[in-house]
Structures are given as C-alpha cells and as structure tokens.
Amino acid sequence: MIDHPRHVTVIGGGTMGCGIAGLMAVAGSAVTVIEVDRAAADRVAERVHREWADDAGALTRLDTITDVMRTPPETDLVIEAVAEDAGLKAEVLAAAGRAAPHAILATNTSSISISRLARAVHDPGRFLGLHFFNPVTKSALIEIVTGDRTAPQTVELARNWSERWQRTPIVVRDSPGFATSRLGVLLGLEAIRMVEEGVADPHDIDAAMVLGYRHPIGPLRLTDLVGLDVRLAIADYLSAELGDRFSPPRLLREKVGDGLLGRKTGQGFYSWTAKGRPS
Ligand SMILES: NC(=O)c1ccc[n+]([C@@H]2O[C@H](COP(=O)([O-])OP(=O)(O)OC[C@H]3O[C@@H](n4cnc5c(N)ncnc54)[C@H](O)[C@@H]3O)[C@@H](O)[C@H]2O)c1
C-alpha cells in the first residue's frame, strides 16, 4: 500500500483544482497541475499561493503544464477537476490513465456517475470519486464515492490519504448527486425559487438558515461561492436523473446566461469585491 502519494497530478486549474493542488502540496506531495487554458495556467501558482499563504514553503513542489497527454508517468494519484461535463471528464481521465497506468484515478465531480465515468478508464478498480469541498482550505470533508467496480483496496487507500490530508472521509455508493450535492443543491434551488417568487431578499433567506438553523453559510451565498454555472450544470444533471424536483429555476438560467456566475465574476446573488469578499 502507498502510505502517501509522492506525486499527485491535478487536472484543471480552476477554483477546485487550485485548492486541491495546494492541499496536496501542503501534505507533502509533489504536484503537477494540468490546465489547458494558457492564461489560467499562468495564474495557477499565484492562486495556490494566495489560498495557502501560511504554508508557502510547501508550494515549491508545484508545477503547471497545459497538456494532459504529458501527465507525469510516475504520478501516484490523478485528481480530475475540470468542468462538470461527463464527456470532457471521460476524455481527460482516459488520457491521464494512458500516460500514468499505475496511478489511482479520481474525479472531483459533484454529481456525475462514477460507474459511468469508469467506462472510460483502463482499470475501473483503481478509479473512484474524491469529492472535495469549496473552499478546500477550510472544508473538513472528503466524500469518497465508490463505483460498481471500485476495488476495496482503492477505497482503503483513499480513507488513509484523507486522514493524512487532515480531512474526514465519508464513503457513499455511487448515486446521482451522492450524499452532499443531492441535499445541498436542493436547498440552493429552493432558495433561488424563493428569490424568484419575492418571498424575501437573498440576505434574509441566507440569514434564515444561518441564524435559524445554524448553517455556517446561507444557500445563496454558497451558490455564489460554488459558481452559478457549476450549480446549473449539476441541477440539469440531477433533474435528468432524479426528476423535476431538481429542475433549475428560471432565475438561475437567466443569471448564468448573463454571465453573473457568483464570486468568480464579481456578481451573482451578491456583489463581490476584487478581493473576493461580498460587498
Ligand atoms: N466550485 C465548487 O464549489 C465545487 C465544489 C466541489 C466540486 N466541484 C466540482 O469540481 C469540478 C471543477 O469545478 P470548478 O469550480 O473548479 O470549475 P472551474 O471552471 O473553476 O475550473 C475548471 C478548469 O478546468 C480547465 N479545463 C477544461 N478543460 C480542460 C482540459 N482538457 N485539461 C485541463 N484543464 C481543463 C478549465 O480551463 C478551468 O480552468 C467540477 O466537476 C465541479 O462540479 C466544484
């Protein structure tokens, strides 16, 4: 058993990829981030350093490349964190698996079926979901999602590694939205419907959950942090898989169509400053 992945490859250098890359580096792994967009690739190191400023020493073991075909063959663990698109995920996982045939392959998908993505990889026994949360710096949970063919040894490795990453693992059988997105997205969608219907404004809806139900963050603020586009993609997938109760509200589609994606674009249900704080 590998007690600790010496080298980790993260595919996708966006919100989650940068957070996960920092966590891996801080835990002692050398890390390669693969980001296809040249401008985004150039920002990866700065983003990771900003998020993990207290552990800057560890971040010297981080490099960024742009081509998934060049996944380092010696890598022990590949974590895919590209957009929530099953075709794209299957494509990059297959390419990374060919380049690093001995690696454990993982996806950070929030909702897509692990068993379905497993069809794209050469060894489904070494493939699973490792669902990290946003922001990775502060989120204590890792949702380990097992596909039909994930081997028990792979789950065991993931449990051990989660503890090394100082995160608490839960193990969930592959089903649409797993445990977290299925519940969390439903609450977020209902909160958006309440804004749409004029029940209350976003601040007050969020305060209802934070003060009334002791949630650490309200569902609309969380939607802004996650990204409205990311939540829309998950809602579309879950409504196809689980039915109309996950149908995205009109307001969510409109905001995504207008490019109001939440914190990353400066405007969603809240306005955000350039430093990423709600204004
Ligand atoms: N945002 C969240 O709060 C959150 C939380 C948990 C899980 N997730 C999941 O994590 C995944 C990534 O979400 P995100 O919010 O980081 O998205 P994001 O849009 O911020 O980042 C995705 C990155 O992948 C890059 N990319 C696209 N195609 C690529 C390719 N072929 N090779 C390499 N890079 C490529 C994009 O250029 C982009 O920078 C999604 O599956 C999402 O559902 C997101």
Short mmCIF file of C-alpha atoms and ligand atoms in Angstrom, two decimals:
data_model
loop_
_atom_site.label_atom_id
_atom_site.label_comp_id
_atom_site.label_asym_id
_atom_site.label_seq_id
_atom_site.Cartn_x
_atom_site.Cartn_y
_atom_site.Cartn_z
CA MET A 1 0.00 0.00 0.00
CA ILE A 2 1.26 3.51 -0.82
CA ASP A 3 1.14 5.28 2.56
CA HIS A 4 1.26 8.68 0.89
CA PRO A 5 1.10 9.74 -2.77
CA ARG A 6 4.58 11.07 -3.53
CA HIS A 7 3.38 12.74 -6.71
CA VAL A 8 -0.15 14.00 -7.43
CA THR A 9 -1.48 15.31 -10.75
CA VAL A 10 -4.50 17.65 -10.66
CA ILE A 11 -6.30 18.15 -13.99
CA GLY A 12 -7.99 21.56 -14.19
CA GLY A 13 -6.54 24.65 -12.54
CA GLY A 14 -9.82 26.41 -11.67
CA THR A 15 -11.50 27.04 -8.31
CA MET A 16 -11.26 23.45 -7.11
CA GLY A 17 -8.08 22.38 -8.90
CA CYS A 18 -6.06 25.19 -7.28
CA GLY A 19 -7.45 24.38 -3.82
CA ILE A 20 -6.79 20.65 -4.17
CA ALA A 21 -3.28 21.24 -5.56
CA GLY A 22 -2.43 23.36 -2.51
CA LEU A 23 -3.78 20.75 -0.11
CA MET A 24 -1.69 18.01 -1.75
CA ALA A 25 1.48 20.11 -1.69
CA VAL A 26 0.98 21.08 1.95
CA ALA A 27 0.55 17.36 2.80
CA GLY A 28 3.99 16.67 1.29
CA SER A 29 3.33 15.57 -2.28
CA ALA A 30 4.99 16.97 -5.39
CA VAL A 31 2.14 18.31 -7.52
CA THR A 32 1.62 18.88 -11.24
CA VAL A 33 -1.43 20.91 -12.29
CA ILE A 34 -2.63 20.42 -15.86
CA GLU A 35 -4.60 23.47 -17.07
CA VAL A 36 -5.44 23.68 -20.76
CA ASP A 37 -6.14 27.42 -20.83
CA ARG A 38 -2.77 29.19 -21.07
CA ALA A 39 -3.93 32.34 -19.21
CA ALA A 40 -5.49 30.26 -16.42
CA ALA A 41 -2.34 28.09 -16.27
CA ASP A 42 -0.23 31.20 -15.74
CA ARG A 43 -2.41 32.13 -12.75
CA VAL A 44 -2.34 28.74 -11.01
CA ALA A 45 0.79 29.28 -8.88
CA GLU A 46 -0.38 32.71 -7.73
CA ARG A 47 -3.87 31.42 -6.87
CA VAL A 48 -2.49 28.49 -4.91
CA HIS A 49 -0.05 30.73 -3.05
CA ARG A 50 -2.82 33.19 -2.17
CA GLU A 51 -5.05 30.46 -0.76
CA TRP A 52 -2.32 28.59 1.09
CA ALA A 53 -0.20 31.58 2.15
CA ASP A 54 0.58 30.16 5.59
CA ASP A 55 2.17 27.07 4.07
CA ALA A 56 4.11 28.82 1.28
CA GLY A 57 7.22 26.66 1.83
CA ALA A 58 5.39 23.54 0.69
CA LEU A 59 4.35 25.16 -2.56
CA THR A 60 7.80 24.97 -4.14
CA ARG A 61 6.84 21.41 -5.13
CA LEU A 62 4.19 22.62 -7.58
CA ASP A 63 4.43 22.93 -11.35
CA THR A 64 1.89 23.63 -14.11
CA ILE A 65 1.63 22.19 -17.62
CA THR A 66 -1.05 22.52 -20.31
CA ASP A 67 -1.30 19.10 -21.94
CA VAL A 68 -2.98 16.10 -20.29
CA MET A 69 -1.07 13.72 -22.58
CA ARG A 70 2.02 14.80 -20.63
CA THR A 71 0.68 13.57 -17.26
CA PRO A 72 3.88 12.53 -15.44
CA PRO A 73 4.10 8.71 -15.73
CA GLU A 74 5.39 8.38 -12.15
CA THR A 75 2.37 10.09 -10.62
CA ASP A 76 0.65 8.05 -7.85
CA LEU A 77 -2.69 9.85 -7.90
CA VAL A 78 -4.55 11.81 -10.57
CA ILE A 79 -7.43 14.04 -9.43
CA GLU A 80 -9.60 15.36 -12.24
CA ALA A 81 -11.22 18.78 -11.56
CA VAL A 82 -12.32 20.07 -14.97
CA ALA A 83 -15.83 21.44 -15.62
CA GLU A 84 -18.90 19.35 -14.72
CA ASP A 85 -19.18 17.76 -18.18
CA ALA A 86 -19.23 13.96 -18.44
CA GLY A 87 -17.71 13.85 -21.94
CA LEU A 88 -14.82 16.14 -21.02
CA LYS A 89 -14.14 14.27 -17.79
CA ALA A 90 -14.12 10.90 -19.57
CA GLU A 91 -11.71 12.25 -22.16
CA VAL A 92 -9.14 13.66 -19.71
CA LEU A 93 -9.36 10.65 -17.36
CA ALA A 94 -8.74 8.26 -20.25
CA ALA A 95 -5.74 10.30 -21.44
CA ALA A 96 -4.24 10.59 -17.94
CA GLY A 97 -4.73 6.86 -17.34
CA ARG A 98 -2.86 6.03 -20.53
CA ALA A 99 0.03 8.33 -19.57
CA ALA A 100 0.21 7.09 -15.94
CA PRO A 101 -1.09 3.49 -16.00
CA HIS A 102 -0.17 2.75 -12.36
CA ALA A 103 -1.86 5.77 -10.81
CA ILE A 104 -5.07 5.78 -8.80
CA LEU A 105 -7.52 7.90 -10.82
CA ALA A 106 -10.07 10.10 -9.06
CA THR A 107 -12.71 12.58 -10.13
CA ASN A 108 -13.87 15.60 -8.14
CA THR A 109 -17.27 15.54 -9.85
CA SER A 110 -20.13 16.90 -7.75
CA SER A 111 -22.77 14.69 -9.32
CA ILE A 112 -21.79 12.61 -12.36
CA SER A 113 -21.96 8.82 -12.04
CA ILE A 114 -18.63 7.25 -11.10
CA SER A 115 -19.62 3.93 -12.70
CA ARG A 116 -20.37 5.74 -15.95
CA LEU A 117 -17.04 7.63 -15.95
CA ALA A 118 -15.31 4.33 -15.08
CA ARG A 119 -16.12 3.06 -18.57
CA ALA A 120 -13.52 5.50 -19.92
CA VAL A 121 -10.62 4.30 -17.75
CA HIS A 122 -8.42 1.27 -18.32
CA ASP A 123 -8.65 -0.06 -14.73
CA PRO A 124 -12.02 0.75 -13.06
CA GLY A 125 -10.85 -0.98 -9.87
CA ARG A 126 -8.39 1.91 -9.35
CA PHE A 127 -10.93 4.63 -10.05
CA LEU A 128 -13.23 6.44 -7.61
CA GLY A 129 -14.78 9.78 -6.71
CA LEU A 130 -12.85 12.05 -4.34
CA HIS A 131 -15.22 14.94 -3.77
CA PHE A 132 -13.50 17.92 -2.13
CA PHE A 133 -15.40 21.00 -0.98
CA ASN A 134 -15.08 24.71 -1.55
CA PRO A 135 -13.02 26.40 -0.19
CA VAL A 136 -10.63 23.45 0.08
CA THR A 137 -8.55 25.33 2.67
CA LYS A 138 -11.42 25.27 5.17
CA SER A 139 -13.61 22.29 4.29
CA ALA A 140 -13.14 19.32 6.58
CA LEU A 141 -14.98 16.73 4.47
CA ILE A 142 -13.98 14.42 1.63
CA GLU A 143 -16.81 12.41 0.08
CA ILE A 144 -15.37 9.14 -1.24
CA VAL A 145 -17.69 7.80 -3.93
CA THR A 146 -17.43 4.17 -4.94
CA GLY A 147 -18.42 2.98 -8.40
CA ASP A 148 -19.69 -0.55 -9.20
CA ARG A 149 -16.15 -1.69 -9.89
CA THR A 150 -14.05 0.35 -7.45
CA ALA A 151 -11.80 -2.10 -5.56
CA PRO A 152 -11.97 -2.17 -1.73
CA GLN A 153 -8.19 -1.53 -1.61
CA THR A 154 -8.69 1.71 -3.55
CA VAL A 155 -11.30 2.86 -1.01
CA GLU A 156 -8.95 1.94 1.83
CA LEU A 157 -6.13 3.99 0.29
CA ALA A 158 -8.46 6.96 -0.13
CA ARG A 159 -9.56 6.72 3.52
CA ASN A 160 -5.95 6.67 4.71
CA TRP A 161 -4.92 9.52 2.46
CA SER A 162 -7.90 11.63 3.58
CA GLU A 163 -6.63 11.42 7.13
CA ARG A 164 -3.17 12.46 6.00
CA TRP A 165 -4.83 15.45 4.30
CA GLN A 166 -6.47 16.16 7.69
CA ARG A 167 -9.93 15.70 6.22
CA THR A 168 -12.76 13.46 7.40
CA PRO A 169 -13.85 10.91 4.79
CA ILE A 170 -17.37 9.62 4.30
CA VAL A 171 -17.98 6.73 1.91
CA VAL A 172 -21.01 6.93 -0.36
CA ARG A 173 -22.22 4.48 -3.01
CA ASP A 174 -22.45 5.94 -6.49
CA SER A 175 -25.89 7.50 -6.97
CA PRO A 176 -26.89 10.83 -8.58
CA GLY A 177 -25.57 13.75 -6.54
CA PHE A 178 -24.10 11.38 -3.92
CA ALA A 179 -24.95 12.49 -0.35
CA THR A 180 -23.76 16.09 -0.41
CA SER A 181 -24.82 17.59 -3.76
CA ARG A 182 -28.20 15.88 -3.65
CA LEU A 183 -29.14 17.61 -0.41
CA GLY A 184 -27.14 20.82 -0.81
CA VAL A 185 -28.25 21.63 -4.35
CA LEU A 186 -31.91 21.01 -3.50
CA LEU A 187 -31.73 23.61 -0.72
CA GLY A 188 -29.95 26.07 -3.02
CA LEU A 189 -32.53 25.64 -5.80
CA GLU A 190 -35.43 26.21 -3.40
CA ALA A 191 -33.73 29.36 -2.07
CA ILE A 192 -33.44 30.65 -5.67
CA ARG A 193 -37.14 29.90 -6.27
CA MET A 194 -37.91 31.93 -3.13
CA VAL A 195 -35.97 34.94 -4.53
CA GLU A 196 -37.82 34.47 -7.83
CA GLU A 197 -41.19 34.49 -6.04
CA GLY A 198 -40.27 37.56 -3.96
CA VAL A 199 -40.56 35.71 -0.64
CA ALA A 200 -37.53 37.56 0.78
CA ASP A 201 -34.24 39.01 -0.47
CA PRO A 202 -31.02 36.91 -0.59
CA HIS A 203 -29.62 38.36 2.66
CA ASP A 204 -32.75 37.45 4.59
CA ILE A 205 -33.11 33.98 3.07
CA ASP A 206 -29.49 33.25 3.98
CA ALA A 207 -29.96 34.68 7.49
CA ALA A 208 -32.93 32.33 7.95
CA MET A 209 -30.65 29.32 7.53
CA VAL A 210 -27.58 30.74 9.30
CA LEU A 211 -29.34 32.11 12.38
CA GLY A 212 -32.42 29.91 12.42
CA TYR A 213 -30.85 26.58 11.52
CA ARG A 214 -27.19 27.22 12.42
CA HIS A 215 -25.87 26.57 8.92
CA PRO A 216 -22.35 28.06 8.63
CA ILE A 217 -23.30 29.80 5.37
CA GLY A 218 -26.60 30.55 3.63
CA PRO A 219 -27.65 28.64 0.48
CA LEU A 220 -27.44 31.70 -1.82
CA ARG A 221 -24.04 32.86 -0.57
CA LEU A 222 -22.87 29.27 -1.04
CA THR A 223 -24.27 29.21 -4.58
CA ASP A 224 -22.20 32.34 -5.31
CA LEU A 225 -19.06 30.68 -3.94
CA VAL A 226 -19.61 27.44 -5.85
CA GLY A 227 -20.41 29.26 -9.11
CA LEU A 228 -23.91 29.57 -10.60
CA ASP A 229 -22.76 27.79 -13.77
CA VAL A 230 -21.46 24.84 -11.73
CA ARG A 231 -24.76 24.60 -9.81
CA LEU A 232 -26.79 24.86 -13.02
CA ALA A 233 -24.84 22.01 -14.59
CA ILE A 234 -25.44 19.86 -11.50
CA ALA A 235 -29.16 20.73 -11.39
CA ASP A 236 -29.57 19.86 -15.09
CA TYR A 237 -27.89 16.52 -14.49
CA LEU A 238 -29.89 15.73 -11.35
CA SER A 239 -33.21 16.69 -12.92
CA ALA A 240 -32.49 14.30 -15.81
CA GLU A 241 -31.55 11.53 -13.35
CA LEU A 242 -33.91 12.10 -10.41
CA GLY A 243 -36.82 14.13 -11.77
CA ASP A 244 -38.40 17.55 -11.74
CA ARG A 245 -37.69 18.37 -8.12
CA PHE A 246 -34.16 19.31 -9.34
CA SER A 247 -35.32 21.44 -12.33
CA PRO A 248 -33.23 24.62 -12.38
CA PRO A 249 -35.27 27.79 -11.63
CA ARG A 250 -35.62 30.31 -14.46
CA LEU A 251 -33.67 32.92 -12.44
CA LEU A 252 -30.64 30.61 -12.25
CA ARG A 253 -30.62 30.10 -16.04
CA GLU A 254 -31.03 33.83 -16.64
CA LYS A 255 -28.14 34.79 -14.38
CA VAL A 256 -25.84 32.19 -15.95
CA GLY A 257 -26.92 33.40 -19.43
CA ASP A 258 -25.99 36.96 -18.36
CA GLY A 259 -22.57 35.83 -17.10
CA LEU A 260 -23.45 36.51 -13.43
CA LEU A 261 -21.70 33.43 -12.07
CA GLY A 262 -21.10 34.49 -8.45
CA ARG A 263 -17.82 35.37 -6.76
CA LYS A 264 -15.66 34.43 -9.75
CA THR A 265 -17.30 37.10 -11.95
CA GLY A 266 -17.97 39.62 -9.16
CA GLN A 267 -21.77 39.29 -9.25
CA GLY A 268 -24.30 36.55 -8.53
CA PHE A 269 -26.92 36.80 -5.79
CA TYR A 270 -24.43 39.15 -4.09
CA SER A 271 -21.84 41.65 -5.37
CA TRP A 272 -18.22 40.65 -4.69
CA THR A 273 -15.13 42.84 -4.36
CA ALA A 274 -11.95 42.19 -6.35
CA LYS A 275 -10.55 40.56 -3.18
CA GLY A 276 -13.38 38.01 -3.24
CA ARG A 277 -15.44 39.47 -0.39
CA PRO A 278 -19.19 40.14 -0.52
CA SER A 279 -19.81 43.91 -0.69
N1 LIG B 1 -16.87 25.07 -7.46
C1 LIG B 1 -17.20 24.32 -6.42
O1 LIG B 1 -17.61 24.81 -5.34
C2 LIG B 1 -17.07 22.82 -6.48
C3 LIG B 1 -17.12 22.08 -5.28
C4 LIG B 1 -16.94 20.69 -5.34
C5 LIG B 1 -16.75 20.09 -6.58
N2 LIG B 1 -16.74 20.84 -7.73
C6 LIG B 1 -16.51 20.14 -9.00
O2 LIG B 1 -15.16 20.36 -9.35
C7 LIG B 1 -15.04 20.40 -10.78
C8 LIG B 1 -14.36 21.69 -11.19
O3 LIG B 1 -15.14 22.78 -10.75
P1 LIG B 1 -14.51 24.25 -10.64
O4 LIG B 1 -15.49 25.07 -9.90
O5 LIG B 1 -13.09 24.18 -10.16
O6 LIG B 1 -14.51 24.68 -12.19
P2 LIG B 1 -13.69 25.85 -12.88
O7 LIG B 1 -14.48 26.23 -14.09
O8 LIG B 1 -13.30 26.90 -11.89
O9 LIG B 1 -12.32 25.14 -13.35
C9 LIG B 1 -12.24 24.15 -14.35
C10 LIG B 1 -10.91 24.32 -15.04
O10 LIG B 1 -10.67 23.19 -15.89
C11 LIG B 1 -9.97 23.67 -17.03
N3 LIG B 1 -10.05 22.70 -18.12
C12 LIG B 1 -11.06 22.50 -19.00
N4 LIG B 1 -10.73 21.51 -19.88
C13 LIG B 1 -9.50 21.07 -19.52
C14 LIG B 1 -8.63 20.06 -20.03
N5 LIG B 1 -8.96 19.34 -21.11
N6 LIG B 1 -7.44 19.87 -19.43
C15 LIG B 1 -7.08 20.64 -18.36
N7 LIG B 1 -7.86 21.62 -17.85
C16 LIG B 1 -9.06 21.83 -18.40
C17 LIG B 1 -10.66 24.99 -17.35
O11 LIG B 1 -9.85 25.82 -18.20
C18 LIG B 1 -10.85 25.58 -15.95
O12 LIG B 1 -9.77 26.39 -15.56
C19 LIG B 1 -16.46 20.23 -11.33
O13 LIG B 1 -16.67 18.86 -11.62
C20 LIG B 1 -17.33 20.67 -10.17
O14 LIG B 1 -18.62 20.09 -10.19
C21 LIG B 1 -16.88 22.19 -7.70
#
